[in-house]
Each structure stands twice: as C-alpha cells, then as structure tokens.
XYZ file of C-alpha atoms in Angstrom:
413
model
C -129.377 97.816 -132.308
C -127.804 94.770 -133.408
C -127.242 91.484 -130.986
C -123.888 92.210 -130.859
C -124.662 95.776 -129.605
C -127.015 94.061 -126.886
C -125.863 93.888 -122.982
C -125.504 90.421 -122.185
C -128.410 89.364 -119.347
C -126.984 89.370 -116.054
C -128.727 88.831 -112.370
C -131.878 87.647 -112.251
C -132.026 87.670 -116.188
C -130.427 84.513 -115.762
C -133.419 82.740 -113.109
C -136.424 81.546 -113.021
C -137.969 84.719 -111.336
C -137.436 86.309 -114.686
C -140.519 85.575 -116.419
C -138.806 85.884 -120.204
C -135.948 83.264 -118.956
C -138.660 81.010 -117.059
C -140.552 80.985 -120.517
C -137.798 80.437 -122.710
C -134.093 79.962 -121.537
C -132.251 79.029 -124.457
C -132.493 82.044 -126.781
C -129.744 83.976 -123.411
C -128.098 80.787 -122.870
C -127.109 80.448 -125.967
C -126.050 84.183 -126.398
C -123.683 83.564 -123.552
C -122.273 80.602 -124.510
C -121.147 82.631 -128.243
C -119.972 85.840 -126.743
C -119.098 84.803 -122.803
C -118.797 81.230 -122.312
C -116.888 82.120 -118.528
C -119.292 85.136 -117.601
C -118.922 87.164 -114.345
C -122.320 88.045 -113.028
C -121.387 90.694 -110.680
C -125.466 91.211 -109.951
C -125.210 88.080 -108.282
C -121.295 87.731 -107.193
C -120.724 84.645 -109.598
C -119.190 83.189 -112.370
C -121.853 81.624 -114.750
C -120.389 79.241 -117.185
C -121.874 77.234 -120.118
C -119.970 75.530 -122.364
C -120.364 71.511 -121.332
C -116.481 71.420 -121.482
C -115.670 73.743 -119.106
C -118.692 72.016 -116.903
C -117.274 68.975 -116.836
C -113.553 70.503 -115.765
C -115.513 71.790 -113.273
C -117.702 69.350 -111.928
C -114.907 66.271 -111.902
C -112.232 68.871 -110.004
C -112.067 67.104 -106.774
C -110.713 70.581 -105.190
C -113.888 72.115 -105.647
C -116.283 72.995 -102.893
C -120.212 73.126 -102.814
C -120.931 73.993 -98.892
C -122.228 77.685 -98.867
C -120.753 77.844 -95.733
C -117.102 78.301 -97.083
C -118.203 80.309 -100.121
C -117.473 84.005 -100.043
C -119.846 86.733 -98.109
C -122.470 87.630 -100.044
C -121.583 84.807 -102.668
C -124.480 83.589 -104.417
C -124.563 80.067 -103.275
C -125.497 81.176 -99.455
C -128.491 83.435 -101.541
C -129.310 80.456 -103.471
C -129.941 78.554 -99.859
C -130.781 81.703 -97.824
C -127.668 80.968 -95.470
C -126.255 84.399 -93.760
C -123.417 85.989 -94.649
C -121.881 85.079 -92.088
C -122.289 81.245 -92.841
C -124.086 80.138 -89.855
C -127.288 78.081 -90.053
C -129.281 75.646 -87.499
C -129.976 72.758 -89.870
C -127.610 69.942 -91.184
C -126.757 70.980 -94.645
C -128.318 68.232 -97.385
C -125.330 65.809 -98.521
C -125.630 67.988 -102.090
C -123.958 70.755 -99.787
C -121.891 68.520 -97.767
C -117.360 68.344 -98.523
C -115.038 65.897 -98.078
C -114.712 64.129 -95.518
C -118.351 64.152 -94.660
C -119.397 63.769 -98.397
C -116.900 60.996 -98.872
C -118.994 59.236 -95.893
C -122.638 59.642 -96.047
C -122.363 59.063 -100.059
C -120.884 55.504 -99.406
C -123.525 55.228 -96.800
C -126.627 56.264 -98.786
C -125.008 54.216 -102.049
C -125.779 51.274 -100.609
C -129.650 52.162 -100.210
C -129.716 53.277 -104.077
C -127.059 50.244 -105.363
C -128.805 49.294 -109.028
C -129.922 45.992 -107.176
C -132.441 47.596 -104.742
C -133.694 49.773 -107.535
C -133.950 47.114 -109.776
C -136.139 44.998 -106.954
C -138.396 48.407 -106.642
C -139.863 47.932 -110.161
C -143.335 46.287 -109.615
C -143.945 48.364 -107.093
C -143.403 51.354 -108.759
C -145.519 50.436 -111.807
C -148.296 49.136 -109.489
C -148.154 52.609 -107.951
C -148.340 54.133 -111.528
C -151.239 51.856 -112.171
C -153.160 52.874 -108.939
C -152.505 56.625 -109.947
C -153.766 56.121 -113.524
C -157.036 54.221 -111.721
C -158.297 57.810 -110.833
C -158.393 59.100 -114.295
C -161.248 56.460 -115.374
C -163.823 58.713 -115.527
C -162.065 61.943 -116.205
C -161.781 63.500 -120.358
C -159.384 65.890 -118.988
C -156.691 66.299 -116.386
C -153.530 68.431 -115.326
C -150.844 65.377 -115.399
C -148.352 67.746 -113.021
C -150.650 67.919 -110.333
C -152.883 64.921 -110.565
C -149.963 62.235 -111.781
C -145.939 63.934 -112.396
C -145.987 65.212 -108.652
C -148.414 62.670 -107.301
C -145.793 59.288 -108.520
C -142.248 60.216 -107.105
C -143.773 61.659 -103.540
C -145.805 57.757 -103.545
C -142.826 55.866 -104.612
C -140.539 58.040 -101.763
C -143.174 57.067 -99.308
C -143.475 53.441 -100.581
C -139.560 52.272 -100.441
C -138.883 54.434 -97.382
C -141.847 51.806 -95.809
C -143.987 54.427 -94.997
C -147.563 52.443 -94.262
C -149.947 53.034 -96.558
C -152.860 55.094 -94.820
C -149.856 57.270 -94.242
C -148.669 58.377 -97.079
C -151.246 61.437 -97.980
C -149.880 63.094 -94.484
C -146.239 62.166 -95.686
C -146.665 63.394 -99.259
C -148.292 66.530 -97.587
C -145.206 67.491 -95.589
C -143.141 66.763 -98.668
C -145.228 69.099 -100.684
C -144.803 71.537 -98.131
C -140.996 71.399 -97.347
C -140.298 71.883 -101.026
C -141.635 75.593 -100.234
C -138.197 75.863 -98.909
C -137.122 76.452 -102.986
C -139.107 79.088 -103.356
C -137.802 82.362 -102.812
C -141.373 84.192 -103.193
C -143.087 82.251 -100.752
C -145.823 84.043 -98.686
C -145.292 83.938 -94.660
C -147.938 81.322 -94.336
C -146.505 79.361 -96.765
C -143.136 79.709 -94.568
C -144.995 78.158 -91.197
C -146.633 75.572 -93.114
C -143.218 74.172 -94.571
C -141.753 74.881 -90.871
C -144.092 73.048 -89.230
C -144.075 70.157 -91.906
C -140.058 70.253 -91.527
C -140.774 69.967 -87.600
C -143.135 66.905 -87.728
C -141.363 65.168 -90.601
C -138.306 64.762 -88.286
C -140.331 63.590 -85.433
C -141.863 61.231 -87.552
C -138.611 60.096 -89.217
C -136.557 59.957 -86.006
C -139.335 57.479 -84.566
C -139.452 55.377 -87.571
C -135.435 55.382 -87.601
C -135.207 54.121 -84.006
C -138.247 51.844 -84.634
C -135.829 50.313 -87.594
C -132.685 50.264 -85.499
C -134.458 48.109 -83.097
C -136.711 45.662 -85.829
C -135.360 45.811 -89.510
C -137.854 45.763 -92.266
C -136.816 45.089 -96.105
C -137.561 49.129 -96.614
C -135.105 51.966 -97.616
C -135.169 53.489 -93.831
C -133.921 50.484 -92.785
C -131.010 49.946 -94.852
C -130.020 53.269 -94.608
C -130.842 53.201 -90.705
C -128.034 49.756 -90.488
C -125.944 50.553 -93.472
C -121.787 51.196 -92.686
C -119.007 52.571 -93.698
C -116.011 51.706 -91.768
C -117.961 51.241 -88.829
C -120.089 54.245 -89.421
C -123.652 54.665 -89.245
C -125.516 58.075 -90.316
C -126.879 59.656 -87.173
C -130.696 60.557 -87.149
C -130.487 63.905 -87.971
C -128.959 63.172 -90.778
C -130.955 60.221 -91.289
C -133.714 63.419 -91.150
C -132.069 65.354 -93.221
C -131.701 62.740 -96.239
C -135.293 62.190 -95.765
C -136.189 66.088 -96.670
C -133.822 65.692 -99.236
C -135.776 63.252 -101.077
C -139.076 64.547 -100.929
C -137.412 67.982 -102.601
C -134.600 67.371 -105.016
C -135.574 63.846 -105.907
C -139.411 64.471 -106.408
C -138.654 67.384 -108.389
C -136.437 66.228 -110.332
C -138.464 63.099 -111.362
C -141.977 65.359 -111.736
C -139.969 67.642 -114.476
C -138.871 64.461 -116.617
C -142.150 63.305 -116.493
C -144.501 66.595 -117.288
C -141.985 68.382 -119.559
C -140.684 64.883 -121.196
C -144.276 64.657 -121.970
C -144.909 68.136 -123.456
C -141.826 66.990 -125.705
C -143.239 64.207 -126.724
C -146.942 65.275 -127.215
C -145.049 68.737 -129.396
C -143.315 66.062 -131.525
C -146.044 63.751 -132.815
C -143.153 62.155 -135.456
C -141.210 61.052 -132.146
C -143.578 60.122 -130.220
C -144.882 57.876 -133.109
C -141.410 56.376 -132.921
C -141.463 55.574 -129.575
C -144.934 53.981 -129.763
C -143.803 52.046 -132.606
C -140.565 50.744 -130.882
C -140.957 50.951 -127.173
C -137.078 49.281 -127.023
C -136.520 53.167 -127.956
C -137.746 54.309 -124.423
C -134.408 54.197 -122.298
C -132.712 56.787 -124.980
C -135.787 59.083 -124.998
C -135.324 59.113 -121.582
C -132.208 60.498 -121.908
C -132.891 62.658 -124.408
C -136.056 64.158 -122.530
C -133.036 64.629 -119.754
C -130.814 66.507 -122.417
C -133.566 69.014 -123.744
C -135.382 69.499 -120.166
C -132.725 69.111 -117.303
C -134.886 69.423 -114.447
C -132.370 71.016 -112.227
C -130.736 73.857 -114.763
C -128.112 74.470 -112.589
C -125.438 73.865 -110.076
C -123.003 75.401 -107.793
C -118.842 75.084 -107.037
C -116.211 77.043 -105.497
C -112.709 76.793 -105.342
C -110.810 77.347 -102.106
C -108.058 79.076 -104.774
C -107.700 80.855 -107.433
C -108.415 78.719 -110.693
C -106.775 79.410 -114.039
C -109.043 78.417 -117.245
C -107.916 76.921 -120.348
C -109.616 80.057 -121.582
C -107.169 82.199 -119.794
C -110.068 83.227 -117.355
C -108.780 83.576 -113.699
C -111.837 82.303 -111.161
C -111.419 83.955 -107.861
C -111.371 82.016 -104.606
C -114.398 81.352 -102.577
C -116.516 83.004 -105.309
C -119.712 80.625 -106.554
C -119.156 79.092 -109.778
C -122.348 78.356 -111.614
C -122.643 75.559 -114.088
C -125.069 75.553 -116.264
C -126.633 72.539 -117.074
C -129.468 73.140 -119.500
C -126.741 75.695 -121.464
C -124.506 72.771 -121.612
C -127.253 70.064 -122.532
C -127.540 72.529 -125.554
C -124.341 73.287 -126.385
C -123.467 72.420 -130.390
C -120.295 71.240 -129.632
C -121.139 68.110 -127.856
C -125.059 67.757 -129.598
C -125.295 68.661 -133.292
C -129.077 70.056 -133.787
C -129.274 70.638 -129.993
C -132.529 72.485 -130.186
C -134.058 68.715 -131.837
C -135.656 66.183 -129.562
C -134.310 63.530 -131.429
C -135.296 60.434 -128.868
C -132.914 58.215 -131.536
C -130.013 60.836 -131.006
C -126.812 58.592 -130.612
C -124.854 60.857 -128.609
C -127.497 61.385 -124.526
C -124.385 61.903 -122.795
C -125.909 64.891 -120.697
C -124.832 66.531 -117.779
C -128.665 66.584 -116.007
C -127.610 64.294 -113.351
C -124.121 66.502 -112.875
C -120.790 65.074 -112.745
C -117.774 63.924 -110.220
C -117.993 63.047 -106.898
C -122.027 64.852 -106.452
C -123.127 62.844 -109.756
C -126.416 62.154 -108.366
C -127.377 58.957 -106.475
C -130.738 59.296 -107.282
C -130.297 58.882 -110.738
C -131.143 55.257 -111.838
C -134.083 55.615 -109.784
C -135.526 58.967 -111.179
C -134.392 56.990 -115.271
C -137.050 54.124 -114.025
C -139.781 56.446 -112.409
C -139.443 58.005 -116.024
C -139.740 54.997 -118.069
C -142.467 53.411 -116.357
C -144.612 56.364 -115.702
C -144.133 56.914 -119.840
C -144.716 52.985 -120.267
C -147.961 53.110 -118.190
C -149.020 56.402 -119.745
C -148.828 55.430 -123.205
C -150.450 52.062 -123.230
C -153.552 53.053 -121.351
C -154.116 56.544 -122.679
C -152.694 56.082 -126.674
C -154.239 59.154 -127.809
C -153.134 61.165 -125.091
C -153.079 65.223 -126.088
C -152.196 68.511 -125.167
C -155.172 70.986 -124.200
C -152.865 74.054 -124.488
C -149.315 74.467 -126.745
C -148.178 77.201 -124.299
C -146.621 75.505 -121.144
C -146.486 77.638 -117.840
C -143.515 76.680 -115.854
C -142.753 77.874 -112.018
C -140.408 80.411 -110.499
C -138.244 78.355 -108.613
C -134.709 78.596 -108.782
C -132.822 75.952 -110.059
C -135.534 73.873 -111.395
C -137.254 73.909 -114.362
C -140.666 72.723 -113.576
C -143.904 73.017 -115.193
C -146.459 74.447 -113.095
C -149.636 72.133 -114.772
C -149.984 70.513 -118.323
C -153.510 69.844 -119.235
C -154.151 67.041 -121.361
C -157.087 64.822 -123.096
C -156.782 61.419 -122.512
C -159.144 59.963 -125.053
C -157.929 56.309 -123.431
C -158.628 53.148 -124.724
C-alpha cells in the first residue's frame, strides 16, 4: 500500500497521547498539509488546519472565538479544557479563553505588567537566577537539564518578578508544578487533589498578597498588575488569581520547552552550535529559530460564531473548534525553504509559536529573554556541554511539546 492509499491520521493520531505523534510529529503533519491542508477530524469534532496561510487568516480574524463555552456540544475545545457539554464551569476562564469585551480589557490591563520596559529592567535578575541555578551543578558530571534547570528557571523567575519572598518560592514553585497537572489528561486521582489543593492555597496566597499590594505598592509584577487601569478598571482578585495560575502553566511551559528542546537542537547540530559559540550576536535568531522547529505549544484553538467560507472553497461550520496547527505551520515549505533544517542563520524566523491577532501572546518577549540568557549562561560555563542519550522522551500532554528529561555531561570549564 502506497502513501497515497494510506488513511490520513485522525483523533488522537493527531496528540500527544499518541506515542508515534509524541515521538515524531512531522512525518503526519506534513502528510496533511499535501493531501488535506483544511482536514475535518470528525474523531474529535474539529477542523485541523496546517498550512501557515490559512493560520494566519485564522488567527488575525477578529470574529473568531476561543471561549469553550460558546463552542459547539461536544466540540473539542471544551475536551481540550474538560468543560461540560453543557458549557458550565466554576472557575474564571484564563484570559487565553477569554472574548471581547473581557479580552479587550484584561489584555490592556496585563500589557502594562509585560510592556518591553519592565522586561527589559528584569534582566539581571533573571541571569542572577540562572547563575544561582547553574551553582548546583558544581559538583555534578551529569544532570537532567529539564528537571534540574529548563523547569527549575521560568517557575524562579515567575516567583521572583511577581515579589514572591525568597524562602517562599520552593512552596510557590511547588503549587505551580502541581497546577500544571491540570494539562494532563492521564493524571492519576491523587495527582487530581494535589493540583486541587495547590489551586486552593495558591489563591489564598495570591488574594492576600493582592490586597497586601493594594494597600502598600512594591516595584513587583503583583503590584502593577494589582494598580494597573484601563479606563478606570482594575482586574478583580479572582482574576488577579486566575492570571497568576496562568503563569505558572502556559508561561513556564512554554519557556522550559525552548530551553530543553532548543538545547537538544543545538547539542544534535554540533555545526550550529559551533556558530553560535563563535558569534554569540547570532543568539536572538537561534532563538527564533529554536521557536520555529520546536513550538512549545503545537497548537491552538478558534471558532467562528458563523459559517466561514475558505479561499480553498472549504465551508467551516459554526461553533465547531478550529485547530491551528502551529508546529505544521512552523514547517510548512511555503513560508521556510528546508523547513526540516535548524538553520539558527535562517533569514526568514517569522513563526507562528507565539500565535497571532488579538491572543499573540503577552508573554512573549519575556519567554525570548528567559531563552537567551539561560543559553548565554549555559554555554559559557559548561562549553563542552553533551547529550547522554540521542533519543529524546517527550510528555503526553496535549498541546505542548515538552521533553520529559534530557540528560547531559557538562564537562564545564
């Protein structure tokens, strides 16, 4: 039987929970985006699309939706988040889910936390974080960078702005680390009442600080997101709470996959990473092309309160979840010649990692200097950093793509 004679994958083919995909994603990505660029997934009610095109149509259509809540029953989006059918929930959904007029508001709100000044002003603090991290490795030939440094450095650096004290932030990190259960589908029941009870004391503990910073400011993230405006607006402390889960999931995630798989990347391409050592001035493009080739969050979700006609000549139907694949359209030839190459001088890192529109991500010139420092830091103290194993293991979650350790020999300076 030929590839043409194939069934294209459908379902959970197309996740993480399918260990073939999980491994390697590409080979059925790619397959789609030849033969069905604008695929209907009836398995899981949706349309999956993949060309970067049609993403971006997509993603900058200000009539699209992303709350679950007005998606279709049994759509996949309100699987994806574990909402009922019915749409009801008892938590504030995460501004990522949020619609206008509420996205409109909170996004002008939380903007002004992550406006490029106050990241810029985070810098030393971040790479004295990365410093203090890299301490622990002084006596160590051999470590697993994901759990001992990639997840370790964006949960700190969360902790740090929001001005968590310091002999608090292994208890913070904890609940973080525990909350981000909430991504994964296959989690046991004790591993549901630990991230419950971490959710529970997280807002306690956020709601104090929040009224604590309400009443005395600090220069801290809290407290400019606890005063910030917009037209006389304030965010209200559960949202305040909800933001704050939202960070220690999507945005340590996120910034943990750049830095473990941007390091299997480099490490797998000894000519590149030779490059970058040579020219360090190179590391703000092979950031961007670690982004391209990796896109930490593969994935994400639209649907149209109408019917939608395609260039194509593909009707969407209403309410149904539109899935936009990222990582297909990081790869697709039509924007990236060679898209398979990790080319960290490619000239063209346009990528779609951080999305597009109105939900491009706020996060993202925070998560671009987490990256470069942590590969900065890395680098200079450990030159002849290398992998233990050429066979990377990466998790089952949905929607990101995350490696679940990376051994490495340091053989530092």
């Amino acid at each position: 039987m030929n590839d043409q004679d194939t069934p294209l994958p459908t379902g959970f083919e197309l996740t993480a929970l399918d260990e073939e995909f999980r491994t390697s994603p590409l080979p059925r990505l790619n397959r789609l985006r030849e033969n069905a660029p604008i695929y209907y997934d009836a398995s899981l009610n949706r349309y999956f699309l993949t060309k970067m095109s049609d993403l971006r149509t997509i993603l900058k259509d200000k009539a699209m939706l992303t709350d679950p809540r007005t998606s279709a029953p049994e759509s996949y989006s309100r699987l994806l988040t574990g909402m009922p059918a019915d749409g009801s929930n008892d938590y504030e959904p995460a501004i990522l889910f949020q619609d206008n007029p509420n996205h409109h508001r909170l996004r002008s709100i939380v903007a002004q936390a992550f406006s490029l000044r106050n990241i810029n002003a985070w810098e030393k603090r971040i790479t004295a974080i990365t410093h203090e991290i890299l301490d622990g490795f002084a006596q160590e030939l051999e470590v697993d960078l994901v759990s001992q440094f990639a997840e370790q450095l964006p949960f700190r650096v969360i902790a740090l702005i929001l001005g968590i004290p310091k002999s608090e932030h292994e208890q913070f990190c904890q609940w973080g680390k525990d909350i981000a259960l909430s991504l994964d589908p296959l989690r046991t029941p004790s591993q549901t009442t630990r991230m419950d009870h971490a959710a529970e004391k997280l807002s306690e503990y956020i709601g104090n600080m929040a009224q604590e910073r309400r009443s005395v400011p600090k220069g801290d993230l809290l407290t400019i997101l606890v005063n910030a405006e917009e037209e006389g607006a304030r965010l209200s402390i559960e949202e305040l709470k909800t933001m704050t889960k939202f960070l220690l999931t999507a945005g340590t995630l996120t910034v943990a996959s750049l830095i473990s798989s941007g390091m299997y990347l480099l490490l797998s391409n000894p000519k590149q990473l030779k490059k970058l050592k040579a020219n360090p001035d190179l590391m703000p493009n092979a950031i961007e092309e670690m982004l391209r080739c990796t896109a930490p969050a593969t994935e994400t979700q639209r649907h149209c309160p109408h019917d939608l006609q395609m260039e194509e000549g593909q009707k969407l139907e209403a309410r149904k979840t539109i899935c936009a694949s990222l990582l297909a359209a990081n790869h697709d030839p039509a924007s990236f010649p060679n898209p398979e190459k990790f080319d960290i001088e490619r000239e063209n890192t346009k990528h779609i990692s951080f999305g597009d529109g109105e939900h491009f991500c706020l996060g993202a010139q925070l998560a671009r200097l987490e990256g470069r420092i942590a590969f900065k830091v890395l680098l200079e103290r450990f030159p002849n950093i290398s992998l233990v194993d050429d066979q990377p293991i990466y998790s089952g979650l949905p929607v990101f793509r995350t490696l679940q350790k990376l051994p490495l020999k340091l053989q530092g300076a």
